[in-house]
mmCIF file of C-alpha atoms in Angstrom:
data_model
loop_
_atom_site.group_PDB
_atom_site.id
_atom_site.type_symbol
_atom_site.label_atom_id
_atom_site.label_comp_id
_atom_site.label_asym_id
_atom_site.label_seq_id
_atom_site.Cartn_x
_atom_site.Cartn_y
_atom_site.Cartn_z
ATOM 1 C CA MET A 1 21.541 -6.268 15.954
ATOM 2 C CA LYS A 2 23.272 -8.219 13.360
ATOM 3 C CA VAL A 3 23.046 -6.468 9.935
ATOM 4 C CA LEU A 4 23.407 -7.698 6.382
ATOM 5 C CA SER A 5 23.992 -4.718 3.872
ATOM 6 C CA MET A 6 22.357 -5.833 0.322
ATOM 7 C CA ILE A 7 22.885 -3.706 -3.169
ATOM 8 C CA GLN A 8 19.627 -2.393 -4.435
ATOM 9 C CA PRO A 9 17.154 -3.244 -6.008
ATOM 10 C CA TRP A 10 18.265 -6.766 -4.577
ATOM 11 C CA ALA A 11 17.244 -5.835 -1.138
ATOM 12 C CA SER A 12 14.387 -3.779 -1.512
ATOM 13 C CA LEU A 13 13.115 -6.890 -3.408
ATOM 14 C CA PHE A 14 13.831 -8.827 -0.739
ATOM 15 C CA VAL A 15 12.274 -7.149 1.952
ATOM 16 C CA LEU A 16 9.215 -7.015 -0.090
ATOM 17 C CA ARG A 17 9.168 -10.296 -0.268
ATOM 18 C CA GLU A 18 9.304 -10.672 -3.818
ATOM 19 C CA ASN A 19 11.851 -13.554 -2.983
ATOM 20 C CA GLU A 20 11.741 -15.905 -0.196
ATOM 21 C CA PHE A 21 16.075 -16.114 -0.250
ATOM 22 C CA GLU A 22 19.133 -13.960 0.171
ATOM 23 C CA THR A 23 21.726 -16.125 -1.818
ATOM 24 C CA ARG A 24 25.450 -15.684 -0.605
ATOM 25 C CA SER A 25 28.808 -17.367 -2.109
ATOM 26 C CA TRP A 26 29.229 -17.835 2.423
ATOM 27 C CA LYS A 27 27.823 -18.935 4.834
ATOM 28 C CA THR A 28 27.107 -18.395 8.351
ATOM 29 C CA ASN A 29 25.958 -20.306 11.827
ATOM 30 C CA TYR A 30 24.458 -17.172 12.901
ATOM 31 C CA ARG A 31 20.620 -17.490 13.895
ATOM 32 C CA GLY A 32 18.576 -15.049 15.160
ATOM 33 C CA PRO A 33 17.181 -11.509 14.817
ATOM 34 C CA LEU A 34 18.678 -9.682 11.482
ATOM 35 C CA ALA A 35 18.178 -6.366 10.049
ATOM 36 C CA ILE A 36 18.617 -5.403 6.226
ATOM 37 C CA HIS A 37 20.924 -2.808 5.149
ATOM 38 C CA THR A 38 20.699 -1.068 1.460
ATOM 39 C CA SER A 39 24.177 0.348 0.554
ATOM 40 C CA LYS A 40 24.792 2.785 -1.216
ATOM 41 C CA LYS A 41 25.348 1.398 -4.743
ATOM 42 C CA ILE A 42 21.580 0.685 -6.999
ATOM 43 C CA ASP A 43 22.697 -1.850 -9.864
ATOM 44 C CA LYS A 44 21.280 0.461 -12.853
ATOM 45 C CA ALA A 45 21.117 -1.873 -15.431
ATOM 46 C CA VAL A 46 19.484 -4.696 -13.512
ATOM 47 C CA CYS A 47 17.005 -1.799 -12.224
ATOM 48 C CA ARG A 48 16.165 -1.475 -16.246
ATOM 49 C CA HIS A 49 15.506 -4.958 -16.577
ATOM 50 C CA VAL A 50 11.950 -5.337 -17.599
ATOM 51 C CA ALA A 51 10.713 -7.798 -14.865
ATOM 52 C CA ILE A 52 12.597 -6.273 -12.106
ATOM 53 C CA ARG A 53 11.416 -2.405 -13.071
ATOM 54 C CA SER A 54 7.702 -4.017 -12.850
ATOM 55 C CA LEU A 55 8.381 -5.945 -9.500
ATOM 56 C CA LEU A 56 9.643 -2.713 -8.065
ATOM 57 C CA GLY A 57 6.863 -0.701 -9.670
ATOM 58 C CA LYS A 58 4.347 -3.170 -7.799
ATOM 59 C CA HIS A 59 5.589 -1.541 -4.607
ATOM 60 C CA GLY A 60 5.866 1.998 -5.931
ATOM 61 C CA TYR A 61 9.480 2.136 -6.473
ATOM 62 C CA THR A 62 11.728 3.033 -8.789
ATOM 63 C CA GLU A 63 15.489 3.146 -9.619
ATOM 64 C CA GLU A 64 15.206 6.519 -8.535
ATOM 65 C CA THR A 65 13.341 6.249 -5.573
ATOM 66 C CA LEU A 66 14.576 2.802 -4.073
ATOM 67 C CA PRO A 67 16.184 4.088 -0.142
ATOM 68 C CA THR A 68 20.086 3.726 0.042
ATOM 69 C CA GLY A 69 22.336 3.596 2.929
ATOM 70 C CA MET A 70 19.438 3.102 5.241
ATOM 71 C CA ILE A 71 18.360 0.046 7.582
ATOM 72 C CA ILE A 72 15.059 -0.741 6.007
ATOM 73 C CA ALA A 73 13.788 -3.793 7.536
ATOM 74 C CA VAL A 74 14.285 -6.432 10.321
ATOM 75 C CA GLY A 75 13.435 -10.271 10.103
ATOM 76 C CA ARG A 76 14.862 -13.157 11.656
ATOM 77 C CA LEU A 77 17.525 -15.377 10.003
ATOM 78 C CA GLU A 78 16.159 -19.213 10.701
ATOM 79 C CA ASN A 79 18.685 -20.848 8.290
ATOM 80 C CA CYS A 80 21.281 -21.175 5.858
ATOM 81 C CA LEU A 81 21.291 -23.631 3.057
ATOM 82 C CA LYS A 82 23.700 -25.151 0.769
ATOM 83 C CA ILE A 83 22.889 -25.074 -2.904
ATOM 84 C CA THR A 84 23.546 -28.383 -3.986
ATOM 85 C CA GLU A 85 22.222 -28.601 -7.756
ATOM 86 C CA GLU A 86 21.700 -25.891 -10.425
ATOM 87 C CA ASN A 87 20.136 -26.065 -13.543
ATOM 88 C CA GLN A 88 19.317 -22.845 -15.007
ATOM 89 C CA THR A 89 15.759 -22.600 -14.067
ATOM 90 C CA SER A 90 15.764 -24.075 -11.009
ATOM 91 C CA ALA A 91 18.182 -24.971 -7.909
ATOM 92 C CA VAL A 92 17.924 -27.672 -5.134
ATOM 93 C CA LEU A 93 19.368 -26.677 -1.717
ATOM 94 C CA GLU A 94 20.877 -29.164 0.604
ATOM 95 C CA ASN A 95 17.534 -30.252 2.455
ATOM 96 C CA GLY A 96 15.933 -30.867 -0.873
ATOM 97 C CA GLN A 97 13.745 -27.642 -1.334
ATOM 98 C CA ILE A 98 13.415 -26.913 -4.895
ATOM 99 C CA VAL A 99 13.666 -23.228 -5.763
ATOM 100 C CA SER A 100 12.234 -21.655 -8.980
ATOM 101 C CA GLY A 101 10.205 -19.090 -10.322
ATOM 102 C CA ASN A 102 10.877 -15.220 -8.562
ATOM 103 C CA ASP A 103 12.795 -17.276 -6.017
ATOM 104 C CA TYR A 104 15.354 -18.528 -8.532
ATOM 105 C CA PHE A 105 15.229 -15.538 -11.014
ATOM 106 C CA LEU A 106 16.000 -13.295 -8.048
ATOM 107 C CA GLY A 107 19.068 -14.919 -6.868
ATOM 108 C CA ASP A 108 22.451 -16.146 -7.384
ATOM 109 C CA PHE A 109 22.049 -20.339 -7.130
ATOM 110 C CA ASN A 110 25.434 -20.717 -8.346
ATOM 111 C CA VAL A 111 26.407 -24.916 -6.773
ATOM 112 C CA GLY A 112 28.457 -24.332 -3.465
ATOM 113 C CA GLY A 113 26.928 -21.018 -2.627
ATOM 114 C CA TYR A 114 23.871 -20.465 0.322
ATOM 115 C CA ALA A 115 20.324 -19.431 0.459
ATOM 116 C CA TRP A 116 19.832 -17.384 3.415
ATOM 117 C CA VAL A 117 16.367 -18.047 5.018
ATOM 118 C CA VAL A 118 14.713 -15.247 6.791
ATOM 119 C CA GLN A 119 11.151 -15.099 8.268
ATOM 120 C CA ASP A 120 8.939 -12.562 9.841
ATOM 121 C CA MET A 121 10.158 -9.794 7.832
ATOM 122 C CA LYS A 122 8.828 -6.471 8.812
ATOM 123 C CA VAL A 123 9.766 -2.994 6.881
ATOM 124 C CA LEU A 124 10.497 -0.249 9.341
ATOM 125 C CA ASN A 125 7.743 2.554 9.274
ATOM 126 C CA GLU A 126 11.231 5.313 8.986
ATOM 127 C CA SER A 127 14.195 3.558 7.347
ATOM 128 C CA ILE A 128 17.537 4.520 9.737
ATOM 129 C CA PRO A 129 20.564 6.095 7.919
ATOM 130 C CA ALA A 130 23.655 3.683 8.541
ATOM 131 C CA LYS A 131 27.174 2.922 7.042
ATOM 132 C CA GLY A 132 27.327 -0.410 5.559
ATOM 133 C CA GLN A 133 30.051 -3.116 6.064
ATOM 134 C CA LEU A 134 30.967 -6.315 4.273
ATOM 135 C CA GLY A 135 29.730 -9.666 5.858
ATOM 136 C CA LEU A 136 27.494 -9.299 8.651
ATOM 137 C CA TRP A 137 27.876 -6.315 11.021
ATOM 138 C CA GLU A 138 26.676 -5.209 14.219
ATOM 139 C CA THR A 139 24.750 -2.203 15.211
ATOM 140 C CA ASP A 140 23.021 -0.468 18.276
ATOM 141 C CA LEU A 141 20.535 1.804 16.392
ATOM 142 C CA LEU A 142 17.522 -0.514 16.301
#
């Protein structure tokens, strides 16, 4: 299965569906099953932001309890859409979809980047320890 590693708290917020898109500077032509892996790194400054703290708390997480170095969920990568416009409070994707609210707040919507659309996200009952990699990588742990 293909796996995408993400830094915390972004990984957990995405898996918990607080935002619909994972933004990347690069695109992929891959479509299909995708596991989400949490890197060992936690962006502590982001975790201390009042809005992020609140979103994590809603799901029972704090900066100290976020899982790291684990595959935590699986979903299906449906699309990879280019970001065509950005105006500080919203963005427009190549299909004309407007991104705003938490979806915008929790992403990096620089023009020219990509919004990955992952559907059917399922948090694993038990996280699977794994060493991450850059880019999309393969695992046989699932």
